[in-house]
PDB file of C-alpha atoms in Angstrom:
ATOM      1  CA  GLN A 218       6.726  45.374  32.878  1.00 84.00           C
ATOM      2  CA  VAL A 219       6.049  46.985  36.238  1.00 90.00           C
ATOM      3  CA  GLN A 220       8.006  45.595  39.167  1.00 94.00           C
ATOM      4  CA  LEU A 221       7.748  46.352  42.863  1.00 96.00           C
ATOM      5  CA  VAL A 222      11.069  46.276  44.696  1.00 96.00           C
ATOM      6  CA  GLN A 223      11.064  46.464  48.479  1.00 98.00           C
ATOM      7  CA  SER A 224      13.761  47.446  50.943  1.00 98.00           C
ATOM      8  CA  GLY A 225      15.770  44.872  52.829  1.00 98.00           C
ATOM      9  CA  ALA A 226      15.194  42.891  55.996  1.00 98.00           C
ATOM     10  CA  GLU A 227      14.999  44.726  59.316  1.00 98.00           C
ATOM     11  CA  VAL A 228      15.627  43.750  62.929  1.00 98.00           C
ATOM     12  CA  LYS A 229      13.943  46.021  65.442  1.00 98.00           C
ATOM     13  CA  LYS A 230      13.614  46.319  69.210  1.00 98.00           C
ATOM     14  CA  PRO A 231      10.202  46.229  70.862  1.00 98.00           C
ATOM     15  CA  GLY A 232       8.696  49.700  71.065  1.00 98.00           C
ATOM     16  CA  SER A 233      10.583  50.999  68.054  1.00 98.00           C
ATOM     17  CA  SER A 234       9.366  51.763  64.517  1.00 98.00           C
ATOM     18  CA  VAL A 235      10.074  50.271  61.122  1.00 98.00           C
ATOM     19  CA  ARG A 236       9.852  51.896  57.704  1.00 98.00           C
ATOM     20  CA  VAL A 237       9.656  49.727  54.612  1.00 98.00           C
ATOM     21  CA  SER A 238       9.894  51.130  51.107  1.00 98.00           C
ATOM     22  CA  CYS A 239       8.359  49.860  47.883  1.00 97.00           C
ATOM     23  CA  LYS A 240       9.670  51.233  44.599  1.00 95.00           C
ATOM     24  CA  ALA A 241       7.768  50.767  41.374  1.00 93.00           C
ATOM     25  CA  SER A 242       9.913  50.418  38.274  1.00 87.00           C
ATOM     26  CA  GLY A 243       9.568  49.400  34.654  1.00 82.00           C
ATOM     27  CA  GLY A 244       7.385  52.173  33.339  1.00 72.00           C
ATOM     28  CA  ALA A 245       5.122  52.422  36.356  1.00 64.00           C
ATOM     29  CA  SER A 246       2.955  55.469  36.772  1.00 68.00           C
ATOM     30  CA  ALA A 247       3.981  57.867  39.523  1.00 62.00           C
ATOM     31  CA  SER A 248       0.447  57.586  40.796  1.00 73.00           C
ATOM     32  CA  LEU A 249       0.456  53.807  41.218  1.00 86.00           C
ATOM     33  CA  ALA A 250      -1.925  52.737  43.954  1.00 93.00           C
ATOM     34  CA  ILE A 251      -0.338  50.351  46.444  1.00 96.00           C
ATOM     35  CA  GLY A 252      -1.550  48.172  49.269  1.00 97.00           C
ATOM     36  CA  TRP A 253       0.321  46.560  52.165  1.00 98.00           C
ATOM     37  CA  VAL A 254      -0.158  43.022  53.412  1.00 98.00           C
ATOM     38  CA  ARG A 255       1.799  41.206  56.084  1.00 98.00           C
ATOM     39  CA  GLN A 256       2.222  37.525  56.758  1.00 98.00           C
ATOM     40  CA  ALA A 257       3.460  36.087  60.024  1.00 97.00           C
ATOM     41  CA  PRO A 258       5.307  32.747  59.899  1.00 94.00           C
ATOM     42  CA  GLY A 259       2.920  29.908  59.087  1.00 91.00           C
ATOM     43  CA  GLN A 260      -0.073  32.265  58.988  1.00 94.00           C
ATOM     44  CA  GLY A 261      -2.365  33.596  56.296  1.00 95.00           C
ATOM     45  CA  PRO A 262      -1.870  37.076  54.858  1.00 98.00           C
ATOM     46  CA  GLU A 263      -3.227  40.082  56.749  1.00 98.00           C
ATOM     47  CA  TRP A 264      -4.388  43.232  54.953  1.00 98.00           C
ATOM     48  CA  MET A 265      -3.028  46.428  56.479  1.00 98.00           C
ATOM     49  CA  GLY A 266      -4.117  49.269  54.213  1.00 97.00           C
ATOM     50  CA  GLY A 267      -3.309  51.171  51.066  1.00 97.00           C
ATOM     51  CA  ILE A 268      -2.620  54.449  49.341  1.00 96.00           C
ATOM     52  CA  ASN A 269      -3.803  56.030  46.117  1.00 93.00           C
ATOM     53  CA  PRO A 270      -1.334  58.822  45.285  1.00 87.00           C
ATOM     54  CA  MET A 271      -3.477  60.026  42.391  1.00 84.00           C
ATOM     55  CA  PHE A 272      -6.093  61.214  44.865  1.00 85.00           C
ATOM     56  CA  GLY A 273      -3.841  61.518  47.883  1.00 84.00           C
ATOM     57  CA  THR A 274      -5.970  59.106  49.872  1.00 93.00           C
ATOM     58  CA  THR A 275      -5.037  56.404  52.347  1.00 95.00           C
ATOM     59  CA  ILE A 276      -7.037  53.719  54.089  1.00 96.00           C
ATOM     60  CA  TYR A 277      -6.019  51.614  57.060  1.00 97.00           C
ATOM     61  CA  ALA A 278      -7.390  48.523  58.706  1.00 97.00           C
ATOM     62  CA  GLN A 279      -8.891  49.533  62.039  1.00 97.00           C
ATOM     63  CA  LYS A 280      -6.421  47.230  63.785  1.00 97.00           C
ATOM     64  CA  PHE A 281      -3.489  49.369  62.556  1.00 97.00           C
ATOM     65  CA  GLN A 282      -5.203  52.773  62.460  1.00 96.00           C
ATOM     66  CA  VAL A 283      -3.234  54.264  65.369  1.00 97.00           C
ATOM     67  CA  ARG A 284       0.276  53.108  64.568  1.00 98.00           C
ATOM     68  CA  LEU A 285       0.442  52.735  60.772  1.00 98.00           C
ATOM     69  CA  THR A 286       1.274  55.428  58.234  1.00 98.00           C
ATOM     70  CA  ILE A 287       1.497  54.880  54.477  1.00 97.00           C
ATOM     71  CA  THR A 288       2.987  57.649  52.343  1.00 96.00           C
ATOM     72  CA  ALA A 289       4.086  58.099  48.751  1.00 94.00           C
ATOM     73  CA  ASP A 290       6.866  60.006  47.024  1.00 91.00           C
ATOM     74  CA  LYS A 291       5.662  60.575  43.476  1.00 88.00           C
ATOM     75  CA  SER A 292       9.037  61.919  42.360  1.00 88.00           C
ATOM     76  CA  THR A 293      10.669  58.545  42.971  1.00 90.00           C
ATOM     77  CA  ASN A 294       7.673  56.215  42.431  1.00 90.00           C
ATOM     78  CA  THR A 295       8.167  54.966  45.985  1.00 93.00           C
ATOM     79  CA  VAL A 296       5.619  54.124  48.656  1.00 95.00           C
ATOM     80  CA  PHE A 297       6.555  53.851  52.327  1.00 97.00           C
ATOM     81  CA  MET A 298       4.966  51.889  55.156  1.00 98.00           C
ATOM     82  CA  GLU A 299       5.816  52.924  58.718  1.00 98.00           C
ATOM     83  CA  LEU A 300       4.647  50.830  61.657  1.00 98.00           C
ATOM     84  CA  ARG A 301       5.253  52.159  65.161  1.00 98.00           C
ATOM     85  CA  SER A 302       5.266  50.717  68.690  1.00 98.00           C
ATOM     86  CA  LEU A 303       6.464  47.335  67.475  1.00 98.00           C
ATOM     87  CA  THR A 304       5.959  44.152  69.465  1.00 98.00           C
ATOM     88  CA  SER A 305       7.023  40.591  68.777  1.00 97.00           C
ATOM     89  CA  ASP A 306       3.599  40.024  67.206  1.00 97.00           C
ATOM     90  CA  ASP A 307       4.651  42.351  64.395  1.00 98.00           C
ATOM     91  CA  SER A 308       7.391  39.964  63.284  1.00 98.00           C
ATOM     92  CA  ALA A 309       6.337  39.031  59.763  1.00 98.00           C
ATOM     93  CA  VAL A 310       7.049  39.372  56.072  1.00 98.00           C
ATOM     94  CA  TYR A 311       5.620  42.645  54.826  1.00 98.00           C
ATOM     95  CA  TYR A 312       4.507  42.866  51.212  1.00 98.00           C
ATOM     96  CA  CYS A 313       3.574  45.803  49.054  1.00 98.00           C
ATOM     97  CA  ALA A 314       1.247  44.948  46.199  1.00 98.00           C
ATOM     98  CA  LYS A 315      -0.527  46.587  43.277  1.00 96.00           C
ATOM     99  CA  PRO A 316      -4.288  46.451  42.974  1.00 95.00           C
ATOM    100  CA  PRO A 317      -5.964  46.494  39.556  1.00 93.00           C
ATOM    101  CA  TYR A 318      -8.810  48.438  41.155  1.00 90.00           C
ATOM    102  CA  TYR A 319      -8.915  50.954  43.986  1.00 90.00           C
ATOM    103  CA  ASP A 320     -11.903  52.940  45.169  1.00 88.00           C
ATOM    104  CA  ARG A 321     -12.979  54.751  48.317  1.00 87.00           C
ATOM    105  CA  SER A 322     -12.930  51.451  50.191  1.00 87.00           C
ATOM    106  CA  GLY A 323      -9.300  50.888  49.246  1.00 89.00           C
ATOM    107  CA  PRO A 324      -7.445  48.377  47.104  1.00 91.00           C
ATOM    108  CA  PHE A 325      -9.640  45.512  45.938  1.00 94.00           C
ATOM    109  CA  TYR A 326      -7.164  42.690  45.516  1.00 97.00           C
ATOM    110  CA  PHE A 327      -3.592  42.400  44.209  1.00 97.00           C
ATOM    111  CA  ASP A 328      -2.250  41.297  40.852  1.00 96.00           C
ATOM    112  CA  LEU A 329       1.409  42.217  41.399  1.00 96.00           C
ATOM    113  CA  TRP A 330       3.441  41.780  44.565  1.00 98.00           C
ATOM    114  CA  GLY A 331       6.807  42.920  45.836  1.00 98.00           C
ATOM    115  CA  GLN A 332       9.322  40.348  46.966  1.00 98.00           C
ATOM    116  CA  GLY A 333       8.548  40.905  50.639  1.00 98.00           C
ATOM    117  CA  THR A 334      10.519  42.389  53.523  1.00 98.00           C
ATOM    118  CA  LEU A 335      11.181  40.339  56.646  1.00 98.00           C
ATOM    119  CA  VAL A 336      10.764  42.385  59.820  1.00 98.00           C
ATOM    120  CA  THR A 337      11.939  40.734  63.013  1.00 98.00           C
ATOM    121  CA  VAL A 338      11.088  42.311  66.360  1.00 98.00           C
ATOM    122  CA  SER A 339      13.280  41.028  69.137  1.00 97.00           C
ATOM    123  CA  SER A 340      14.906  42.336  72.287  1.00 95.00           C
TER     124      SER A 340
ATOM    125  CA  ASP B 251     -14.868  42.197  59.803  1.00 97.00           C
ATOM    126  CA  ILE B 252     -15.807  39.482  57.314  1.00 98.00           C
ATOM    127  CA  THR B 253     -14.322  36.163  58.406  1.00 98.00           C
ATOM    128  CA  MET B 254     -13.128  33.818  55.670  1.00 98.00           C
ATOM    129  CA  THR B 255     -12.972  30.139  56.618  1.00 98.00           C
ATOM    130  CA  GLN B 256     -11.335  27.626  54.330  1.00 98.00           C
ATOM    131  CA  SER B 257     -11.684  23.859  54.357  1.00 97.00           C
ATOM    132  CA  PRO B 258      -9.881  21.607  54.574  1.00 98.00           C
ATOM    133  CA  ASP B 259      -6.686  22.964  56.130  1.00 98.00           C
ATOM    134  CA  SER B 260      -4.712  20.530  53.998  1.00 98.00           C
ATOM    135  CA  LEU B 261      -5.301  17.820  51.447  1.00 97.00           C
ATOM    136  CA  ALA B 262      -3.244  15.278  49.569  1.00 98.00           C
ATOM    137  CA  VAL B 263      -4.252  14.451  46.023  1.00 97.00           C
ATOM    138  CA  SER B 264      -2.757  12.051  43.505  1.00 98.00           C
ATOM    139  CA  LEU B 265      -1.207  13.470  40.353  1.00 98.00           C
ATOM    140  CA  GLY B 266      -3.845  13.894  37.675  1.00 98.00           C
ATOM    141  CA  GLU B 267      -6.697  13.865  40.169  1.00 98.00           C
ATOM    142  CA  ARG B 268      -8.924  16.715  41.337  1.00 98.00           C
ATOM    143  CA  ALA B 269      -8.372  18.974  44.345  1.00 98.00           C
ATOM    144  CA  THR B 270     -11.307  20.899  45.789  1.00 98.00           C
ATOM    145  CA  ILE B 271     -10.877  23.762  48.249  1.00 98.00           C
ATOM    146  CA  ASN B 272     -13.780  25.489  49.946  1.00 98.00           C
ATOM    147  CA  CYS B 273     -14.039  29.037  51.247  1.00 98.00           C
ATOM    148  CA  LYS B 274     -16.934  30.334  53.328  1.00 98.00           C
ATOM    149  CA  SER B 275     -17.480  33.983  54.233  1.00 98.00           C
ATOM    150  CA  SER B 276     -19.250  35.127  57.396  1.00 98.00           C
ATOM    151  CA  GLN B 277     -21.452  37.396  55.292  1.00 98.00           C
ATOM    152  CA  SER B 278     -22.295  37.627  51.622  1.00 98.00           C
ATOM    153  CA  VAL B 279     -19.639  39.126  49.350  1.00 98.00           C
ATOM    154  CA  LEU B 280     -22.058  39.422  46.437  1.00 98.00           C
ATOM    155  CA  ASN B 281     -22.582  43.000  45.321  1.00 96.00           C
ATOM    156  CA  THR B 282     -26.192  42.974  44.191  1.00 96.00           C
ATOM    157  CA  SER B 283     -25.782  46.254  42.280  1.00 96.00           C
ATOM    158  CA  ASN B 284     -23.493  44.602  39.737  1.00 95.00           C
ATOM    159  CA  ASN B 285     -24.121  40.926  40.531  1.00 96.00           C
ATOM    160  CA  LYS B 286     -20.419  40.330  41.149  1.00 97.00           C
ATOM    161  CA  ASN B 287     -18.856  38.301  43.916  1.00 98.00           C
ATOM    162  CA  TYR B 288     -15.954  40.160  45.480  1.00 98.00           C
ATOM    163  CA  LEU B 289     -13.677  37.177  46.018  1.00 98.00           C
ATOM    164  CA  VAL B 290     -10.275  36.116  44.721  1.00 98.00           C
ATOM    165  CA  TRP B 291      -8.054  33.070  44.999  1.00 98.00           C
ATOM    166  CA  TYR B 292      -4.269  33.137  45.380  1.00 98.00           C
ATOM    167  CA  GLN B 293      -1.595  30.465  45.176  1.00 98.00           C
ATOM    168  CA  GLN B 294       1.498  30.790  47.366  1.00 98.00           C
ATOM    169  CA  LYS B 295       4.628  28.691  47.110  1.00 98.00           C
ATOM    170  CA  PRO B 296       7.340  28.669  49.825  1.00 96.00           C
ATOM    171  CA  GLY B 297       9.411  31.822  49.906  1.00 95.00           C
ATOM    172  CA  GLN B 298       7.262  33.578  47.317  1.00 97.00           C
ATOM    173  CA  PRO B 299       4.502  36.172  47.521  1.00 98.00           C
ATOM    174  CA  PRO B 300       0.960  35.106  46.694  1.00 98.00           C
ATOM    175  CA  LYS B 301       0.062  34.804  43.036  1.00 98.00           C
ATOM    176  CA  LEU B 302      -3.372  35.846  41.824  1.00 98.00           C
ATOM    177  CA  LEU B 303      -5.245  32.977  40.175  1.00 98.00           C
ATOM    178  CA  ILE B 304      -8.914  33.949  40.030  1.00 98.00           C
ATOM    179  CA  SER B 305     -10.825  37.182  40.559  1.00 98.00           C
ATOM    180  CA  TRP B 306     -14.532  37.917  40.848  1.00 98.00           C
ATOM    181  CA  ALA B 307     -14.906  34.356  42.164  1.00 98.00           C
ATOM    182  CA  SER B 308     -14.637  32.718  38.754  1.00 98.00           C
ATOM    183  CA  THR B 309     -12.528  34.807  36.319  1.00 98.00           C
ATOM    184  CA  ARG B 310      -9.204  33.138  35.645  1.00 98.00           C
ATOM    185  CA  GLU B 311      -6.252  35.531  35.340  1.00 98.00           C
ATOM    186  CA  SER B 312      -4.242  35.670  32.144  1.00 97.00           C
ATOM    187  CA  GLY B 313      -1.654  32.901  32.002  1.00 97.00           C
ATOM    188  CA  VAL B 314      -3.288  30.753  34.674  1.00 98.00           C
ATOM    189  CA  PRO B 315      -3.789  27.171  33.437  1.00 98.00           C
ATOM    190  CA  ASP B 316      -7.385  26.244  32.723  1.00 97.00           C
ATOM    191  CA  ARG B 317      -7.196  23.366  35.204  1.00 98.00           C
ATOM    192  CA  PHE B 318      -7.814  26.045  37.846  1.00 98.00           C
ATOM    193  CA  SER B 319     -11.442  27.089  38.164  1.00 98.00           C
ATOM    194  CA  GLY B 320     -13.486  29.041  40.675  1.00 98.00           C
ATOM    195  CA  SER B 321     -17.173  28.831  41.472  1.00 98.00           C
ATOM    196  CA  GLY B 322     -19.731  29.840  44.044  1.00 98.00           C
ATOM    197  CA  SER B 323     -21.729  32.877  45.067  1.00 98.00           C
ATOM    198  CA  GLY B 324     -22.813  34.755  48.145  1.00 98.00           C
ATOM    199  CA  THR B 325     -21.014  33.080  51.033  1.00 98.00           C
ATOM    200  CA  ASP B 326     -19.791  29.763  49.625  1.00 98.00           C
ATOM    201  CA  PHE B 327     -16.995  29.414  47.125  1.00 98.00           C
ATOM    202  CA  THR B 328     -14.849  26.652  45.668  1.00 98.00           C
ATOM    203  CA  LEU B 329     -11.473  26.496  43.961  1.00 98.00           C
ATOM    204  CA  THR B 330     -11.050  23.369  41.873  1.00 98.00           C
ATOM    205  CA  ILE B 331      -7.750  22.137  40.524  1.00 98.00           C
ATOM    206  CA  SER B 332      -8.451  19.438  37.991  1.00 96.00           C
ATOM    207  CA  ASN B 333      -5.676  17.153  36.733  1.00 95.00           C
ATOM    208  CA  LEU B 334      -3.334  18.102  39.596  1.00 98.00           C
ATOM    209  CA  GLN B 335       0.264  18.670  38.565  1.00 98.00           C
ATOM    210  CA  ALA B 336       3.410  18.569  40.692  1.00 98.00           C
ATOM    211  CA  GLU B 337       3.847  22.334  40.295  1.00 98.00           C
ATOM    212  CA  ASP B 338       0.453  22.922  41.926  1.00 98.00           C
ATOM    213  CA  VAL B 339       1.843  21.991  45.353  1.00 98.00           C
ATOM    214  CA  ALA B 340       1.287  25.194  47.318  1.00 98.00           C
ATOM    215  CA  VAL B 341      -0.919  26.921  49.854  1.00 98.00           C
ATOM    216  CA  TYR B 342      -4.104  28.445  48.471  1.00 98.00           C
ATOM    217  CA  TYR B 343      -5.895  31.444  49.973  1.00 98.00           C
ATOM    218  CA  CYS B 344      -9.216  33.098  49.332  1.00 98.00           C
ATOM    219  CA  GLN B 345      -9.651  36.818  49.978  1.00 98.00           C
ATOM    220  CA  GLN B 346     -12.765  38.981  50.020  1.00 98.00           C
ATOM    221  CA  TYR B 347     -12.785  42.586  48.862  1.00 97.00           C
ATOM    222  CA  TYR B 348     -16.416  43.378  49.633  1.00 97.00           C
ATOM    223  CA  GLY B 349     -15.774  44.762  53.097  1.00 96.00           C
ATOM    224  CA  VAL B 350     -13.050  46.686  54.890  1.00 96.00           C
ATOM    225  CA  PRO B 351     -10.685  45.399  56.037  1.00 96.00           C
ATOM    226  CA  ARG B 352     -10.081  42.988  53.207  1.00 97.00           C
ATOM    227  CA  THR B 353      -9.677  39.570  54.792  1.00 98.00           C
ATOM    228  CA  PHE B 354      -8.042  36.303  53.839  1.00 98.00           C
ATOM    229  CA  GLY B 355      -8.781  32.706  54.622  1.00 98.00           C
ATOM    230  CA  GLN B 356      -6.322  30.777  56.771  1.00 97.00           C
ATOM    231  CA  GLY B 357      -5.070  28.814  53.779  1.00 98.00           C
ATOM    232  CA  THR B 358      -5.301  25.287  52.410  1.00 98.00           C
ATOM    233  CA  LYS B 359      -2.124  23.322  51.805  1.00 98.00           C
ATOM    234  CA  VAL B 360      -2.208  21.057  48.753  1.00 98.00           C
ATOM    235  CA  GLU B 361       0.246  18.165  48.580  1.00 98.00           C
ATOM    236  CA  ILE B 362       0.795  15.175  46.344  1.00 98.00           C
ATOM    237  CA  LYS B 363      -0.428  11.830  47.642  1.00 97.00           C
TER     238      LYS B 363
END
């Protein structure tokens, strides 16, 4: 049974960066495609992008194109999401999630989610 | 970007009754090459990540009770919860995967009347 386990909560200053990890366990393939979704308090989810380590490809929502980087470490079955130049608007729960399908346009939808990582941006 | 608009924002339904949630996309999410609608429904309870209920607009995921059903095509979709149970209290979201970025509706909160 594949599980996605994310790193712990973070508190960051405006202008800084945050890096959240997502480790796949329970027999997961080292090439597990992963997407990232964030959810601000009381808001709907927001799709950020994804990575397919099998093909070494990433895709980002245009909104995050400049300040988001998603990488994967196949040796540890871990995917990382780094968001730079943080503002208070980036305060949210960040989720990694597994798509059952992934093509050139990115992850389709998600059938397995991590537990979420709360990122708080405050001076 | 494809905008997903859900209605209503919230609804209260008596136990055992039917809840109907609508989702409208700003452009069609029907892929005419395979005749599939690129739309899913999620259920989210407080403090939990979303849970996938229905994919391809009407295909119920394994383990999801059959009181949950999805319908619609093109730009207009519906999630129906028949025989509402107490454990169905949650926020429900639609999401399209036809365009990039993938986009979600704003959510519909279902409560017990």
